[in-house]
Structure formats: C-alpha cells, structure tokens
mmCIF file of C-alpha atoms in Angstrom:
data_model
loop_
_atom_site.group_PDB
_atom_site.id
_atom_site.type_symbol
_atom_site.label_atom_id
_atom_site.label_comp_id
_atom_site.label_asym_id
_atom_site.label_seq_id
_atom_site.Cartn_x
_atom_site.Cartn_y
_atom_site.Cartn_z
ATOM 1 C CA MET A 1 21.854 28.453 152.180
ATOM 2 C CA ILE A 2 22.083 28.284 148.440
ATOM 3 C CA THR A 3 24.798 25.763 148.581
ATOM 4 C CA ARG A 4 22.633 23.589 150.892
ATOM 5 C CA VAL A 5 19.717 23.877 148.567
ATOM 6 C CA ARG A 6 21.910 22.768 145.496
ATOM 7 C CA VAL A 7 23.298 19.842 147.586
ATOM 8 C CA LEU A 8 19.837 18.769 148.547
ATOM 9 C CA LEU A 9 18.582 19.195 144.872
ATOM 10 C CA LEU A 10 21.575 17.056 143.719
ATOM 11 C CA VAL A 11 20.848 14.428 146.211
ATOM 12 C CA LEU A 12 17.157 14.163 145.286
ATOM 13 C CA LEU A 13 17.955 14.011 141.581
ATOM 14 C CA SER A 14 20.418 11.159 142.148
ATOM 15 C CA ILE A 15 17.946 9.171 144.319
ATOM 16 C CA GLY A 16 15.225 9.785 141.618
ATOM 17 C CA GLN A 17 17.670 8.386 138.956
ATOM 18 C CA VAL A 18 18.505 5.381 141.105
ATOM 19 C CA SER A 19 14.832 4.574 141.683
ATOM 20 C CA MET A 20 14.110 5.154 137.908
ATOM 21 C CA ARG A 21 16.878 2.745 137.099
ATOM 22 C CA ALA A 22 15.574 0.081 139.396
ATOM 23 C CA ALA A 23 12.140 0.369 137.779
ATOM 24 C CA ASP A 24 13.713 0.211 134.330
ATOM 25 C CA ASP A 25 15.555 -2.961 135.379
ATOM 26 C CA THR A 26 12.379 -4.487 136.767
ATOM 27 C CA ASP A 27 10.448 -3.662 133.581
ATOM 28 C CA ARG A 28 13.238 -5.009 131.310
ATOM 29 C CA PHE A 29 13.469 -8.100 133.321
ATOM 30 C CA ALA A 30 9.717 -8.723 133.035
ATOM 31 C CA ALA A 31 9.948 -8.038 129.287
ATOM 32 C CA LEU A 32 12.643 -10.485 128.719
ATOM 33 C CA VAL A 33 11.090 -13.203 130.593
ATOM 34 C CA GLY A 34 7.739 -12.543 128.808
ATOM 35 C CA LEU A 35 9.585 -12.753 125.413
ATOM 36 C CA ALA A 36 11.377 -15.899 126.488
ATOM 37 C CA ARG A 37 8.124 -17.509 127.253
ATOM 38 C CA VAL A 38 6.496 -16.341 124.037
ATOM 39 C CA LYS A 39 9.292 -17.788 122.061
ATOM 40 C CA ARG A 40 9.190 -21.012 124.130
ATOM 41 C CA ASP A 41 5.520 -21.300 123.318
ATOM 42 C CA ALA A 42 6.044 -20.591 119.674
ATOM 43 C CA GLY A 43 8.676 -23.400 119.442
ATOM 44 C CA ASP A 44 11.775 -21.256 119.224
ATOM 45 C CA ALA A 45 13.822 -22.654 122.010
ATOM 46 C CA GLY A 46 16.966 -20.964 120.856
ATOM 47 C CA ALA A 47 15.398 -17.471 121.125
ATOM 48 C CA ALA A 48 13.750 -18.433 124.329
ATOM 49 C CA ARG A 49 17.142 -19.293 125.870
ATOM 50 C CA ARG A 50 18.820 -16.161 124.741
ATOM 51 C CA TYR A 51 16.035 -14.081 126.340
ATOM 52 C CA PHE A 52 16.251 -15.966 129.483
ATOM 53 C CA GLU A 53 19.930 -15.507 129.659
ATOM 54 C CA GLU A 54 19.670 -11.773 129.012
ATOM 55 C CA ALA A 55 17.112 -11.671 131.843
ATOM 56 C CA ARG A 56 19.568 -13.465 134.211
ATOM 57 C CA ARG A 57 22.179 -10.688 133.487
ATOM 58 C CA VAL A 58 19.482 -8.184 134.679
ATOM 59 C CA ARG A 59 18.796 -9.992 137.880
ATOM 60 C CA PRO A 60 18.770 -13.557 139.257
ATOM 61 C CA LEU A 61 15.824 -15.768 138.091
ATOM 62 C CA LEU A 62 13.380 -16.921 140.738
ATOM 63 C CA PRO A 63 13.072 -20.797 141.228
ATOM 64 C CA VAL A 64 10.079 -21.125 138.811
ATOM 65 C CA GLU A 65 11.907 -19.180 136.185
ATOM 66 C CA LEU A 66 15.117 -21.185 136.745
ATOM 67 C CA ALA A 67 13.077 -24.340 136.140
ATOM 68 C CA GLU A 68 11.665 -22.812 132.848
ATOM 69 C CA TYR A 69 14.946 -21.958 131.702
ATOM 70 C CA PHE A 70 16.287 -25.430 132.540
ATOM 71 C CA TRP A 71 13.706 -27.342 130.523
ATOM 72 C CA ILE A 72 14.434 -24.992 127.570
ATOM 73 C CA VAL A 73 18.235 -25.545 127.789
ATOM 74 C CA ALA A 74 17.849 -29.168 128.484
ATOM 75 C CA GLY A 75 16.559 -29.722 124.910
ATOM 76 C CA LEU A 76 19.329 -27.695 123.454
ATOM 77 C CA ASP A 77 22.619 -28.295 125.348
ATOM 78 C CA PRO A 78 23.395 -30.931 127.886
ATOM 79 C CA ALA A 79 26.302 -29.126 129.371
ATOM 80 C CA ALA A 80 24.322 -26.091 130.011
ATOM 81 C CA ALA A 81 21.413 -28.187 131.238
ATOM 82 C CA LEU A 82 23.642 -29.633 133.950
ATOM 83 C CA ASP A 83 24.663 -25.994 134.905
ATOM 84 C CA ALA A 84 21.160 -24.753 134.973
ATOM 85 C CA GLY A 85 19.955 -27.895 136.603
ATOM 86 C CA ARG A 86 22.276 -27.337 139.606
ATOM 87 C CA ASP A 87 20.848 -23.828 140.057
ATOM 88 C CA VAL A 88 17.383 -25.473 140.105
ATOM 89 C CA LEU A 89 18.378 -28.172 142.610
ATOM 90 C CA ASN A 90 20.023 -25.545 144.880
ATOM 91 C CA ALA A 91 16.592 -23.715 145.026
ATOM 92 C CA THR A 92 14.423 -26.859 145.010
ATOM 93 C CA PRO A 93 16.413 -30.023 145.939
ATOM 94 C CA GLY A 94 13.378 -32.318 145.755
ATOM 95 C CA ASN A 95 12.637 -31.619 142.089
ATOM 96 C CA GLY A 96 12.964 -35.117 140.859
ATOM 97 C CA ASP A 97 11.922 -34.485 137.299
ATOM 98 C CA VAL A 98 14.924 -31.908 136.892
ATOM 99 C CA ARG A 99 17.292 -34.343 138.537
ATOM 100 C CA ASP A 100 16.171 -37.133 136.217
ATOM 101 C CA ARG A 101 16.659 -34.851 133.215
ATOM 102 C CA MET A 102 20.075 -33.878 134.523
ATOM 103 C CA ILE A 103 20.972 -37.565 134.813
ATOM 104 C CA ALA A 104 19.839 -38.026 131.169
ATOM 105 C CA ALA A 105 22.140 -34.927 130.152
ATOM 106 C CA ALA A 106 25.155 -36.328 132.030
ATOM 107 C CA ILE A 107 24.656 -39.807 130.346
ATOM 108 C CA ALA A 108 24.582 -37.875 126.921
ATOM 109 C CA LEU A 109 27.832 -36.286 127.854
ATOM 110 C CA HIS A 110 29.323 -39.574 129.096
ATOM 111 C CA ASP A 111 29.886 -37.995 132.529
ATOM 112 C CA GLU A 112 29.508 -40.974 134.768
ATOM 113 C CA SER A 113 30.675 -39.105 137.840
ATOM 114 C CA SER A 114 27.770 -36.723 137.511
ATOM 115 C CA VAL A 115 25.327 -39.487 136.911
ATOM 116 C CA VAL A 116 26.460 -41.205 140.212
ATOM 117 C CA ALA A 117 26.455 -37.927 142.147
ATOM 118 C CA LEU A 118 23.164 -36.894 141.020
ATOM 119 C CA ALA A 119 21.667 -40.348 141.727
ATOM 120 C CA ILE A 120 23.106 -40.693 145.060
ATOM 121 C CA ALA A 121 21.800 -37.115 145.946
ATOM 122 C CA GLY A 122 18.484 -38.087 144.574
ATOM 123 C CA ARG A 123 18.267 -41.080 146.795
ATOM 124 C CA GLN A 124 19.185 -38.967 149.862
ATOM 125 C CA VAL A 125 16.526 -36.385 149.181
ATOM 126 C CA ASP A 126 13.776 -38.874 148.142
ATOM 127 C CA PRO A 127 14.690 -42.336 149.477
ATOM 128 C CA ALA A 128 11.214 -43.630 148.694
ATOM 129 C CA SER A 129 11.586 -42.949 144.913
ATOM 130 C CA ALA A 130 13.136 -45.714 142.842
ATOM 131 C CA ARG A 131 13.917 -43.443 139.902
ATOM 132 C CA CYS A 132 17.485 -42.555 141.006
ATOM 133 C CA SER A 133 18.247 -46.047 142.105
ATOM 134 C CA SER A 134 17.228 -47.425 138.844
ATOM 135 C CA ARG A 135 19.273 -44.866 136.868
ATOM 136 C CA LEU A 136 22.290 -45.843 138.939
ATOM 137 C CA GLY A 137 21.464 -49.508 138.355
ATOM 138 C CA VAL A 138 21.305 -49.066 134.624
ATOM 139 C CA LEU A 139 24.661 -47.228 134.574
ATOM 140 C CA ILE A 140 26.365 -49.979 136.580
ATOM 141 C CA PHE A 141 24.797 -52.731 134.375
ATOM 142 C CA SER A 142 25.969 -50.901 131.154
ATOM 143 C CA ARG A 143 29.362 -50.263 132.566
ATOM 144 C CA SER A 144 29.789 -54.024 133.550
ATOM 145 C CA PHE A 145 28.241 -55.084 130.209
ATOM 146 C CA LEU A 146 30.671 -52.976 128.237
ATOM 147 C CA THR A 147 33.589 -54.235 130.307
ATOM 148 C CA SER A 148 32.659 -57.885 129.775
ATOM 149 C CA SER A 149 32.082 -57.256 126.082
ATOM 150 C CA ALA A 150 35.478 -55.626 125.763
ATOM 151 C CA LYS A 151 37.175 -58.633 127.335
ATOM 152 C CA ARG A 152 35.844 -60.991 124.765
#
C-alpha cells in the first residue's frame, strides 16, 4: 500500500513538472515574441531577429509570426529571407507581397533559378496578377541585354 502511494505521488509530481514546463515554454515564447516586436518597433532589426529566432527554438512560429520574422530578416539578410519566405509561402501560398520580396532577395543574390521558380509559382497561385510575370520579364530582358552587351 505504501509503495502504491509513493508511485502515485511520483507520477503526480512528474505530471506537474511536465505541465509547469509547458507553461514555462508558453510564457517564454510569448515573452520572446513580445521582445522581438518591441525591438522591431524601436528600429533594432538585429535584436528583433535574434528574439524571433530564439522563440522559434521554443516552438514553431504561427503564420502571422512567420511573416513578421520574414519582413525583419528581409531587410538584413537576403539568403535568410529566402529561407524564411519559403516557410511563409508554405503556410500562406497566396502571399504575393512576401513572394515579391523573395524575388528581390533572389535577385540581390544573383539566384536566377530562384527568381524563375518563385515567379512561375506566383503565376500559378495568382494568374490574374501581373507582378510575377513582370518580374520574370525583367529577368529575361536583363539576361538578354547582358548577353548582347557581352557580345559587342
């Protein structure tokens, strides 16, 4: 009987610790996202990025938080913007603003294959929009212009 009571007590204590840890993680995540937003609003994009990245290690960001993180990273690091943007587009494929900024990041990185892939996917998601088609047209024009200039 005493052994059963001890086992029950140990089980209850371990369940309590697990639920307290989950609450701690939730509070920590909320605090980190809050700090990221404060730093973003204060103009400190580097600190905002670090807080969002730390929050991502606690738990995955929601689509709206992913978009916030993307816009912060887009102004700092084009390669990281492409990675974060892929996460945003996986959650919200119709987000044309994020797709357009990703295309700009890919252009900054001279990553033509990403520009083409993003533009084609953008046309498939929103065929009525001319944004991705125009980005693709600019890329093709600049490529042909550079090729013809090199031949001269």
